[in-house]
CSV table of C-alpha atoms in Angstrom, one decimal:
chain,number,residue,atom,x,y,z
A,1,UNK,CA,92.2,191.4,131.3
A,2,UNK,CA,88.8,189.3,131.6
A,3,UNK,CA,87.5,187.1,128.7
A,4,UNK,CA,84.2,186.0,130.1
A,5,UNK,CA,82.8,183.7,127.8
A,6,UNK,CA,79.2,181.9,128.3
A,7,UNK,CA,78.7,178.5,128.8
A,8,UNK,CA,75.3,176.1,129.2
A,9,UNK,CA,75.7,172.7,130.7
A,10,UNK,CA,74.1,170.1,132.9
A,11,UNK,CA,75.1,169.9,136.6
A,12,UNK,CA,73.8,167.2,138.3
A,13,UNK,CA,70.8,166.5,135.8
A,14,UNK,CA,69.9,170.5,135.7
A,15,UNK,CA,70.3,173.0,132.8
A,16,UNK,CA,72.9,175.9,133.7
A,17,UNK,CA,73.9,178.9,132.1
A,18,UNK,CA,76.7,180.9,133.4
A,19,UNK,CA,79.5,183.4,132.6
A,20,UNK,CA,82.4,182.0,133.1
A,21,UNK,CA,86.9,183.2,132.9
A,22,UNK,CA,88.1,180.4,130.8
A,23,UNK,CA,90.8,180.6,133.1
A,24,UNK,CA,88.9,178.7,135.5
A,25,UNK,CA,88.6,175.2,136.5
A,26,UNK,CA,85.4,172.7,136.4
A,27,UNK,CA,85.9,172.2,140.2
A,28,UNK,CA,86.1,176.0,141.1
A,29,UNK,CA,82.8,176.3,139.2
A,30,UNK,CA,81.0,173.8,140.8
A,31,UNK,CA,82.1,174.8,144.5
A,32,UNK,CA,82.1,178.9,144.2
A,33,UNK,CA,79.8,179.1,141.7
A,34,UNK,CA,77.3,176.6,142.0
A,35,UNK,CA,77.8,175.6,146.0
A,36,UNK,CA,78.4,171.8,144.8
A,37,UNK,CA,81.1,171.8,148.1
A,38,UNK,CA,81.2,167.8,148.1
A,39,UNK,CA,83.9,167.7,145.4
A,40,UNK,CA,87.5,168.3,146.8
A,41,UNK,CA,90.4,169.6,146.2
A,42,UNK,CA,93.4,168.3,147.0
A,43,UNK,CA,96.5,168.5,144.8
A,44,UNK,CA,95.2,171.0,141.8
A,45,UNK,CA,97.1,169.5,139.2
A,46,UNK,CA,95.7,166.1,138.2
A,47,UNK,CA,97.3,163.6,141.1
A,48,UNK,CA,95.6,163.1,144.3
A,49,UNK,CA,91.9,162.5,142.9
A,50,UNK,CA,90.1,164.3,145.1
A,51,UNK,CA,88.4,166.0,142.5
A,52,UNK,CA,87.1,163.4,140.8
A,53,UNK,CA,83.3,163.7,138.8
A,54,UNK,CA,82.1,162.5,135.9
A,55,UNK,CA,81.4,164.1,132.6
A,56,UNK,CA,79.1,162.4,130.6
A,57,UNK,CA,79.2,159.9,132.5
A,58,UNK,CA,83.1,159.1,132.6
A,59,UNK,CA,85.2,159.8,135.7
A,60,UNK,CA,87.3,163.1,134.9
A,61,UNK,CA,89.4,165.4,137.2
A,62,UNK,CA,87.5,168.4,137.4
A,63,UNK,CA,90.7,170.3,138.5
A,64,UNK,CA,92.6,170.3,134.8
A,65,UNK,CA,89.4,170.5,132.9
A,66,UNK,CA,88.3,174.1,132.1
A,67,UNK,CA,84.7,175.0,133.0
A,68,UNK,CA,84.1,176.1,129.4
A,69,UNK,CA,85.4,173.3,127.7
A,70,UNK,CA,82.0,171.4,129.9
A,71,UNK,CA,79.9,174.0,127.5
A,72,UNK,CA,77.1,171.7,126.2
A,73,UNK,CA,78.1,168.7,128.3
A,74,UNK,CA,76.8,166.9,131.5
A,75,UNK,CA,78.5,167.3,134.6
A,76,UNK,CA,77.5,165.1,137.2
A,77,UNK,CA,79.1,165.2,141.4
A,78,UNK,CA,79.2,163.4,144.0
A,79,UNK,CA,76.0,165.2,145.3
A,80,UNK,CA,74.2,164.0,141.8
A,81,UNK,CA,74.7,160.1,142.7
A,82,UNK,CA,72.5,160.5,145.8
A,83,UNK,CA,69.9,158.5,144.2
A,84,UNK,CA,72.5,156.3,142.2
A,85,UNK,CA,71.8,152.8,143.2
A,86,UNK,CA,75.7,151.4,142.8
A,87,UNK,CA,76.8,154.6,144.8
A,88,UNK,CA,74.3,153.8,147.4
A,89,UNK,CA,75.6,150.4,147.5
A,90,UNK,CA,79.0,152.0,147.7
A,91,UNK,CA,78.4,154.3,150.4
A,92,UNK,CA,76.6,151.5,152.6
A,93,UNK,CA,80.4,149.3,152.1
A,94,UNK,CA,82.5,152.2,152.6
A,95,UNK,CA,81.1,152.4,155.9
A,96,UNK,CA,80.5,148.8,157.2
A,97,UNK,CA,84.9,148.1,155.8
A,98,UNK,CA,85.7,151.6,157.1
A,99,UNK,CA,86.9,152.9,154.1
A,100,UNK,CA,87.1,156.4,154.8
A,101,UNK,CA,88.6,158.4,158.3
A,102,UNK,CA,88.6,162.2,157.3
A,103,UNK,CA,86.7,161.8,154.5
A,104,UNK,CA,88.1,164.2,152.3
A,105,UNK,CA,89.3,161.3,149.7
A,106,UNK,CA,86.4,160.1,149.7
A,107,UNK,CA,83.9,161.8,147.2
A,108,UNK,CA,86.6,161.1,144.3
A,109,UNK,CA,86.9,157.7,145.5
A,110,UNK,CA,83.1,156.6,145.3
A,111,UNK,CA,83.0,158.4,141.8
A,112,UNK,CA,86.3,156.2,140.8
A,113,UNK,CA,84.8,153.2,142.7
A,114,UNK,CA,81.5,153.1,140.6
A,115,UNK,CA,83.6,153.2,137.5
A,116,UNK,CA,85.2,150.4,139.4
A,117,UNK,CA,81.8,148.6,139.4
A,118,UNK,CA,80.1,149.2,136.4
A,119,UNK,CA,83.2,149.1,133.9
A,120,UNK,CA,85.5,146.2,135.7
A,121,UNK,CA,82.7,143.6,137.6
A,122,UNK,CA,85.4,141.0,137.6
A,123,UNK,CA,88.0,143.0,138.9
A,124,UNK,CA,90.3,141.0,142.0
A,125,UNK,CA,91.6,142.6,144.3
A,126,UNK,CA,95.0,143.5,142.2
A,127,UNK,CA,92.7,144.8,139.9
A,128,UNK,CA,90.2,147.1,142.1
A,129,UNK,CA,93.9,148.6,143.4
A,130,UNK,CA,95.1,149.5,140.0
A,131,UNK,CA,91.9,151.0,138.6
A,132,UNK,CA,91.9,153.1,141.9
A,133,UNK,CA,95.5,154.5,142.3
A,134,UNK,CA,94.5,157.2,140.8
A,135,UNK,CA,92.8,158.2,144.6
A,136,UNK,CA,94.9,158.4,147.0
A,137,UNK,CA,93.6,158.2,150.8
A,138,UNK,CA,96.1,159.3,153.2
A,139,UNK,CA,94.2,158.2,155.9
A,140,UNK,CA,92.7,154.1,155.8
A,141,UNK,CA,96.3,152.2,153.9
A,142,UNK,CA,93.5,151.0,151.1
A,143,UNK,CA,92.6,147.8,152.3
A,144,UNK,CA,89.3,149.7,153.4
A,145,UNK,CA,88.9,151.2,150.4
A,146,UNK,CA,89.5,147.6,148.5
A,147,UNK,CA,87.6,145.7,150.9
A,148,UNK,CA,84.2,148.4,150.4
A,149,UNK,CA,84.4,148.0,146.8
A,150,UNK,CA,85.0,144.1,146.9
A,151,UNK,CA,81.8,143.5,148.8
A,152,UNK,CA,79.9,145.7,146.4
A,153,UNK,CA,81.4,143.5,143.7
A,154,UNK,CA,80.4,140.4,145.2
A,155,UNK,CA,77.1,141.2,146.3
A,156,UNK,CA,76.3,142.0,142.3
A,157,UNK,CA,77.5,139.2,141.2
A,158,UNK,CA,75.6,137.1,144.0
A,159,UNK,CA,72.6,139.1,143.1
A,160,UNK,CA,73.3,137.9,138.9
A,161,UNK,CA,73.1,134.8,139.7
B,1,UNK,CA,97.7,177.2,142.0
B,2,UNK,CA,95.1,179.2,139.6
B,3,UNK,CA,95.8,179.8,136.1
B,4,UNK,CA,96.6,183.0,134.5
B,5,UNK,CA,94.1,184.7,132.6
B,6,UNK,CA,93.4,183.7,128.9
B,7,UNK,CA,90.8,184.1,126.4
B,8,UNK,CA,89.5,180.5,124.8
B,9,UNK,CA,87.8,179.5,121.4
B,10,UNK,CA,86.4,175.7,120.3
B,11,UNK,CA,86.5,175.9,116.6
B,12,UNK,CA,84.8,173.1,114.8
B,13,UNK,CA,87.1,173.1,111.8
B,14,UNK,CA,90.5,172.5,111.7
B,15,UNK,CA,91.2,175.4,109.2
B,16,UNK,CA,89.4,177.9,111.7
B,17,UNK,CA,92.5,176.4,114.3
B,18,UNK,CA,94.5,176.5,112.6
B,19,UNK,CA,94.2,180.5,111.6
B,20,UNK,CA,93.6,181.3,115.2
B,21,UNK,CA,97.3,179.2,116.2
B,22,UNK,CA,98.6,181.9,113.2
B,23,UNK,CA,97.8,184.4,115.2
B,24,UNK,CA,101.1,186.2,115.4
B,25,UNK,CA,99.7,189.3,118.0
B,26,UNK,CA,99.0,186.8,121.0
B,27,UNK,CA,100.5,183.8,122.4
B,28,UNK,CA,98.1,180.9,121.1
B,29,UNK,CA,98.2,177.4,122.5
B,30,UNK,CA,96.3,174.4,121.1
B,31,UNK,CA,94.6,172.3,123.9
B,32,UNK,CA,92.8,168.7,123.7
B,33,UNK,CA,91.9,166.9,127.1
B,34,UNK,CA,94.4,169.5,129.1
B,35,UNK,CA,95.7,166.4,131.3
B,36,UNK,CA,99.3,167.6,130.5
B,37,UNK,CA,98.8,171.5,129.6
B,38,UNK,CA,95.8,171.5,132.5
B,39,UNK,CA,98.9,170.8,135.6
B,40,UNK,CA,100.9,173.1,133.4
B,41,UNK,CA,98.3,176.0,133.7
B,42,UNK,CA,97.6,175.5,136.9
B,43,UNK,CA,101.2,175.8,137.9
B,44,UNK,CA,101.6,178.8,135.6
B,45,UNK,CA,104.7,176.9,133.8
B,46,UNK,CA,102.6,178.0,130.7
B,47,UNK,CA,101.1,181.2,130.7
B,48,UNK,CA,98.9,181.5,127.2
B,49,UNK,CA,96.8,183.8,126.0
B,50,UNK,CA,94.9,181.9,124.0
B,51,UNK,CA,93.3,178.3,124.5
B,52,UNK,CA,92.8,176.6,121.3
B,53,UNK,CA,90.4,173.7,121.9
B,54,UNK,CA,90.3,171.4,119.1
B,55,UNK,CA,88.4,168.2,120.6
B,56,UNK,CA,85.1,169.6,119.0
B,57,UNK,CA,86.8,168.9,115.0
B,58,UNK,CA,85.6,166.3,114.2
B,59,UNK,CA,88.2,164.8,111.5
B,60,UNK,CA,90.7,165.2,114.6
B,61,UNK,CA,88.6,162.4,116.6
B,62,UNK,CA,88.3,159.6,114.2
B,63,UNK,CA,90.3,156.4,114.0
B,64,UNK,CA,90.3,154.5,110.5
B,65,UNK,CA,91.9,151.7,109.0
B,66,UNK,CA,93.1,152.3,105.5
B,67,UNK,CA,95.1,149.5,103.6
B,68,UNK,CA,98.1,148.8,106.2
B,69,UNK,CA,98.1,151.4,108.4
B,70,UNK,CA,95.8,152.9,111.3
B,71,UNK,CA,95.3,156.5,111.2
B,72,UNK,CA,94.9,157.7,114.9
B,73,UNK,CA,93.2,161.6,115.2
B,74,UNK,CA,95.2,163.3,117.5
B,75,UNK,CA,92.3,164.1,119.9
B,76,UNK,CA,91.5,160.4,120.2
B,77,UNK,CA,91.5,159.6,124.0
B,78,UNK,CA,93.7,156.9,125.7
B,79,UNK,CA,90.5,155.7,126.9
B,80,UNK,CA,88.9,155.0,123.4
B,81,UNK,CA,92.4,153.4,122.2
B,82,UNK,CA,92.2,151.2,125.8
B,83,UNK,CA,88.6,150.1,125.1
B,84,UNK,CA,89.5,148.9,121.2
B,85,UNK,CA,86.3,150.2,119.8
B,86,UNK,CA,88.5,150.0,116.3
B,87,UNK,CA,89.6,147.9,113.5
B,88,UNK,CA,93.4,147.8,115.8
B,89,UNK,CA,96.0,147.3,112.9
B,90,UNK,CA,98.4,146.5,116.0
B,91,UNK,CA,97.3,143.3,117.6
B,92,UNK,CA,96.6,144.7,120.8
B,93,UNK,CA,99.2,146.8,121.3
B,94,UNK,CA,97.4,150.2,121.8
B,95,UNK,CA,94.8,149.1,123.6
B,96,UNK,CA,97.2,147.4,126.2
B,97,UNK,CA,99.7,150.6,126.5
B,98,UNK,CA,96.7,152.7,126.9
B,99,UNK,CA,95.6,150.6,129.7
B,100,UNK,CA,98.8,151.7,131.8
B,101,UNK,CA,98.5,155.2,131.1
B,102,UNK,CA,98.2,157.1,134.3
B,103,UNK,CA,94.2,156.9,135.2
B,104,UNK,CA,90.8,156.1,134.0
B,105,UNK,CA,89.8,159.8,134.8
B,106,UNK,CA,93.1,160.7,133.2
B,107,UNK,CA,92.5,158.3,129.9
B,108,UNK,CA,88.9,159.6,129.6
B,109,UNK,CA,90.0,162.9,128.6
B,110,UNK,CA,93.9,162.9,127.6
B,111,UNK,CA,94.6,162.1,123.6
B,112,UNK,CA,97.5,160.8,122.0
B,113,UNK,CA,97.9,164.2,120.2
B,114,UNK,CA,98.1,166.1,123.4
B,115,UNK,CA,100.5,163.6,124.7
B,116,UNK,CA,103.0,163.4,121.8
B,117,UNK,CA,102.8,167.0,121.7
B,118,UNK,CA,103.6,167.6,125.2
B,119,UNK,CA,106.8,165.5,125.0
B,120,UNK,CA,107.5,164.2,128.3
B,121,UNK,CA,110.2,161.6,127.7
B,122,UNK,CA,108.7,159.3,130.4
B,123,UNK,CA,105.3,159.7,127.7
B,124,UNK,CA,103.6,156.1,126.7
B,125,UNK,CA,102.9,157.4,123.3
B,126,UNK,CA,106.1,158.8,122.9
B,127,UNK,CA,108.6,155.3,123.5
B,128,UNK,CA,105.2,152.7,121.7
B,129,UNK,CA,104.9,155.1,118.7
B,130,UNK,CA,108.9,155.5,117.8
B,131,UNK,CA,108.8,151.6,118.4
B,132,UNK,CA,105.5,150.6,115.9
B,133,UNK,CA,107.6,153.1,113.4
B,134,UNK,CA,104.6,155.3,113.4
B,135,UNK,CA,104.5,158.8,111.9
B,136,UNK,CA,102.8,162.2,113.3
B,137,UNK,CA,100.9,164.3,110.1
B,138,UNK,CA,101.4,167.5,111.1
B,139,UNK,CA,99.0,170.3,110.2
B,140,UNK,CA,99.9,174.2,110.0
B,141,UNK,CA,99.7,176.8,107.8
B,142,UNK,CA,101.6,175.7,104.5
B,143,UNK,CA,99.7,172.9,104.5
B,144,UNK,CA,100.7,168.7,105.9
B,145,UNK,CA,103.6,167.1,106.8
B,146,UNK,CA,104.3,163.7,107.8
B,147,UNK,CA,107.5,163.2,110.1
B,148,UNK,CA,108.6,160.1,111.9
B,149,UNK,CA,107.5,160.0,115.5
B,150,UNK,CA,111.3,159.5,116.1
B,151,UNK,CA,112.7,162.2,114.7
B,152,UNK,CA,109.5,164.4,115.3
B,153,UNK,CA,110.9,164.5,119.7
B,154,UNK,CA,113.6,166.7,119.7
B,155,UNK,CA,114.1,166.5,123.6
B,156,UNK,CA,112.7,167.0,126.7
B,157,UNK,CA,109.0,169.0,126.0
B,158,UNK,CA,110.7,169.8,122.7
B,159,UNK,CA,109.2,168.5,119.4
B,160,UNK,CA,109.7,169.5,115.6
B,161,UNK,CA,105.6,171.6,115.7
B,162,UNK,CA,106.5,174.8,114.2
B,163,UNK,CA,104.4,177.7,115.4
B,164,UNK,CA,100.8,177.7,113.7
B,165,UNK,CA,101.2,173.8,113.3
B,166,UNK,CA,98.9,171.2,115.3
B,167,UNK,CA,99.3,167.1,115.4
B,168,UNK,CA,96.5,165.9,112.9
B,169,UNK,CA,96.9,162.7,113.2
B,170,UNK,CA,99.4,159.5,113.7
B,171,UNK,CA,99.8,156.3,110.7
B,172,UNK,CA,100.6,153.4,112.7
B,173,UNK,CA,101.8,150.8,110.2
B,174,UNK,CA,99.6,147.4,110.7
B,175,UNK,CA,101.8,144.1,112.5
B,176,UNK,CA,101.9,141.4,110.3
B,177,UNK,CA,100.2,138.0,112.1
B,178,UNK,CA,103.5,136.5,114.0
B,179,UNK,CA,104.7,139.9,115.4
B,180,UNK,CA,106.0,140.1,119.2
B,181,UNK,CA,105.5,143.2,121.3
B,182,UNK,CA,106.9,143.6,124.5
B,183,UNK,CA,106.7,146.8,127.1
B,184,UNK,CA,108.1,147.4,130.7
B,185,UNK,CA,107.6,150.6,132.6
B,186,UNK,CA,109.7,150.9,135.8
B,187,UNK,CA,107.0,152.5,137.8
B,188,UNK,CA,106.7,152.5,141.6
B,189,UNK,CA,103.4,153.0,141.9
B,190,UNK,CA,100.6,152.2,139.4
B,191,UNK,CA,99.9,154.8,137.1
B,192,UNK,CA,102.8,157.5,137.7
B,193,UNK,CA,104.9,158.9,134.9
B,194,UNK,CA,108.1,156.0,134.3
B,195,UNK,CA,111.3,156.4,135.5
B,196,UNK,CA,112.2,153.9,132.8
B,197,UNK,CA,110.8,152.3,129.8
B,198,UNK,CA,112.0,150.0,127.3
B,199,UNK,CA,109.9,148.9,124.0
B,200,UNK,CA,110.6,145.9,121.4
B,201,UNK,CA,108.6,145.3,118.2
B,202,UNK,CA,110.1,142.2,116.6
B,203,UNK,CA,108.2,141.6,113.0
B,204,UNK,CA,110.3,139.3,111.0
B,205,UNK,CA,107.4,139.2,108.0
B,206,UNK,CA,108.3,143.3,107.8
B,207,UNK,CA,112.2,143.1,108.4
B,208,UNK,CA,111.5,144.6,111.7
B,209,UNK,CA,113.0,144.2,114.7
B,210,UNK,CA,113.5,147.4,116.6
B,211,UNK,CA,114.1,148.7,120.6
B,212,UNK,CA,113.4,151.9,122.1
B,213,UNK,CA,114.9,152.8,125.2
B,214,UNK,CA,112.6,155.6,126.5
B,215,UNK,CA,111.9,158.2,129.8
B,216,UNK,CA,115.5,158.5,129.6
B,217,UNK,CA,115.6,162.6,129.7
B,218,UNK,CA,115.3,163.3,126.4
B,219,UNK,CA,114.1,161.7,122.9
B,220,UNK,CA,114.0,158.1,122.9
B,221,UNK,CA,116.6,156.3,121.9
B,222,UNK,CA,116.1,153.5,118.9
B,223,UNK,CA,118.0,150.6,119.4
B,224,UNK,CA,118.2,148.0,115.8
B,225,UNK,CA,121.6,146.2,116.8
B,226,UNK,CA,120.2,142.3,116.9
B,227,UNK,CA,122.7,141.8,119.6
B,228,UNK,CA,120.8,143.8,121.6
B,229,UNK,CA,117.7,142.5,120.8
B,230,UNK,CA,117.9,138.5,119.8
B,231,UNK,CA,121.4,138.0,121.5
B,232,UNK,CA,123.6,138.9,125.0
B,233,UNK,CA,123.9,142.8,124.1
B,234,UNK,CA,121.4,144.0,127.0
B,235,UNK,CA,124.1,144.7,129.5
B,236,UNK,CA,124.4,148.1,131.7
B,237,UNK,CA,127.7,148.9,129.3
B,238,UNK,CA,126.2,149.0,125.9
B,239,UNK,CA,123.5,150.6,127.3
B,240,UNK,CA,125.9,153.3,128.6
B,241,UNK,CA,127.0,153.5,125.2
B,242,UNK,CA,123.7,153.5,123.6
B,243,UNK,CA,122.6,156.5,126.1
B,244,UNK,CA,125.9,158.5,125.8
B,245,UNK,CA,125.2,162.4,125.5
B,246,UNK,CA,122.1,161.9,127.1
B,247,UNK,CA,121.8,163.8,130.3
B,248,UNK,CA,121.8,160.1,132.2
B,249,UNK,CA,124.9,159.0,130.4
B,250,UNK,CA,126.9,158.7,132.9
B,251,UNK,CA,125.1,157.5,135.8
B,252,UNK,CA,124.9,154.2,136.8
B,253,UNK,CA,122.0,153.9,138.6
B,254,UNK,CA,119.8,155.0,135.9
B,255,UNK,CA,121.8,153.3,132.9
B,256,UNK,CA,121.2,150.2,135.0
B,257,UNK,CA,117.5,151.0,135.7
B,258,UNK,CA,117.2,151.3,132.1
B,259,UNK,CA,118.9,148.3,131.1
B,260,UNK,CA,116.5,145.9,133.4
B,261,UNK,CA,113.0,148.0,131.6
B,262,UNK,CA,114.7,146.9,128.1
B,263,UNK,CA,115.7,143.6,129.3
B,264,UNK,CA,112.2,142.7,130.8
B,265,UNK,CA,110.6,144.1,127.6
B,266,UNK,CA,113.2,141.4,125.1
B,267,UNK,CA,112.2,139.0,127.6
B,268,UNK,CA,108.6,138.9,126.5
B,269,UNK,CA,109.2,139.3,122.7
B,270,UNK,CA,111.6,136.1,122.7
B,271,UNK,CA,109.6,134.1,125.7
């Protein structure tokens, strides 16, 4: 039984209108239906972050958020931050503190990490760790991860003064 | 894991939900963020046939302060309680549980509603809304009810919501000026569901002075001896008592684990 319903919404700063099973999950939309491969999937039910994008602007887990409930709101991936400035800056430290290996964390984590950034600019290091254990990276222990997003931190706040 | 198949609608009106939850020829389910019912789906643990969204009514999303208490919608998200974007009638106790729910991209789109109604003992909402002596208005068919968040658990994912009913909205009664709070999760890692949580509200202007010894596999247990509270009482053997015909009566491991989250959560209301 099939109960396609029709949704319109904004993926990565572009109008789309598609036919949609409620059934199925913002991140199956966005890699089989509109070839946006960059976010992952990892665990499927809310844990490992992998899936991480933002709607509306606020990080979400595309993985237990139904396509159709995003009718009539903005979706925005990891592909749509190319020309984000504090994603830039994040993928420029996630390199230089080698805070990635596989790389198949990593999409979630820069969308959890610029949340990082713009919502906590003070954050310590204690702090960058519990606003990002909802990622997990089975591949760099963290400190990577922690040390990227602390020299993103500091060079804003350098840059304030 | 996918889903099963299921047909969805987004009323805007709570009396349009509330008809399609009556709905007595299907299996209807009402959904708000789907952070708890989402995993659920996707591990086909619940198998609907109907998705009733109600984030998009609007009465459901509002927060207000009315006289002494603070009327919570149920589709208000952890993340709007965490910010404080309110009049908060508790002194900084919502927005600081909120903060320790699971994850930012969890709190953006999970609601107290959803939480409460989902009734996972190791729930935030669940242990800091049976200690604040909150209670859940519950909306169905014959019209509103209001129930103690204490009595309205039952159990493990069991709650008093009759079918057709939906949570409406919480009345969280305001702290008085020299109230003490106090909260301990045993967690090992940031942001995963407790393995044990104790909570103390301690409000001598109100007569209050109340524990709650929660995540314990099944409905929280309320604690108002004072010799738990204010005196030596928080030892592994009342405890054992206290939790007696609870599925972790009788083991010691977990009767102590829950003894040191009440402990540490008396510690900072008397510090």
């Amino acid at each position: 039984m099939t109960h396609s319903k029709t949704i319109t919404l904004t993926v990565n700063g572009k109008a789309v209108t598609a036919a949609v099973e409620p059934r199925t999950h913002l991140a199956d939309f966005l890699r089989e239906r509109q070839l946006l491969t960059g976010t992952h999937l990892g665990c499927e039910h809310g844990v490992c972050g992998a899936c991480t994008i933002l709607i509306d602007g606020e990080p979400a887990r595309s993985c237990i958020t139904l396509a159709v409930a995003c009718d009539g709101h903005a979706v925005t991936t990891v592909e749509g931050l190319d020309g984000d400035p504090v994603a830039a800056d994040l993928r420029e430290a996630f390199s230089t503190e080698h805070g990635l290996q596989c790389g198949f964390c990593t999409p979630g984590m820069l969308v959890s990490a610029r949340d990082v950034v713009l919502r906590r600019p003070t954050a310590d290091d204690n702090q960058i760790r519990v606003e990002m254990s909802g990622n997990l990276c089975r591949c760099t222990g963290y400190v990577g991860i922690v040390n990227a997003i602390r020299r993103v931190l500091d060079a804003r706040k350098t840059a304030a003064e | 894991m996918k889903a099963v198949g299921f047909d969805y609608e987004r009323p805007t009106a709570l009396d349009h939900a509330l008809e399609l939850l009556a709905r007595d020829d299907v299996s209807a389910r009402a959904v708000a963020g789907a952070q708890s019912l989402g995993p659920m789906l996707n591990l086909r643990l619940a198998q609907p046939d109907l998705l009733v969204d109600i984030t998009h009514i609007a009465e459901l999303r509002q927060i207000r302060r009315e006289d002494g208490t603070l009327r919570i919608g149920a589709c208000v998200t952890h993340a709007r309680l965490e910010d404080g974007d309110y009049d908060d009638a508790t002194r900084g106790v919502l927005p600081a549980v909120a903060a320790g729910i699971a994850y930012r991209a969890v709190r953006n789109r999970g609601t107290i509603g959803g939480s409460v109604a989902h009734a996972d003992p190791a729930a935030d909402w669940i242990a800091t809304l049976t200690a604040l002596g909150a209670d859940v208005v519950v909306a169905g068919p014959a019209g509103r009810r209001a129930v103690p968040v204490s009595d309205f658990v039952l159990g493990v994912f069991e709650t008093d919501l009759q079918p057709g009913e939906i949570i409406a909205e919480f009345r969280v009664p305001a702290l008085s000026e020299r109230a003490r709070w106090g909260y301990y999760k045993v967690c090992r890692k940031a942001g995963e569901f407790s393995h044990a949580t104790g909570a103390v509200l301690v409000d001598p202007a109100r007569g209050v002075s109340r524990a709650v010894i929660a995540a314990a596999s099944g409905r929280p247990v309320v604690v108002d001896d004072p010799e738990v509270i204010h005196g030596n009482g928080c030892r592994p053997e009342r405890i054992a008592d206290l939790l007696a015909g609870t599925p972790i009566g009788g083991d010691a491991f977990e009767v102590n684990t829950h003894t040191v989250a009440l402990k540490r959560a008396i510690a900072q209301v008397t510090a």
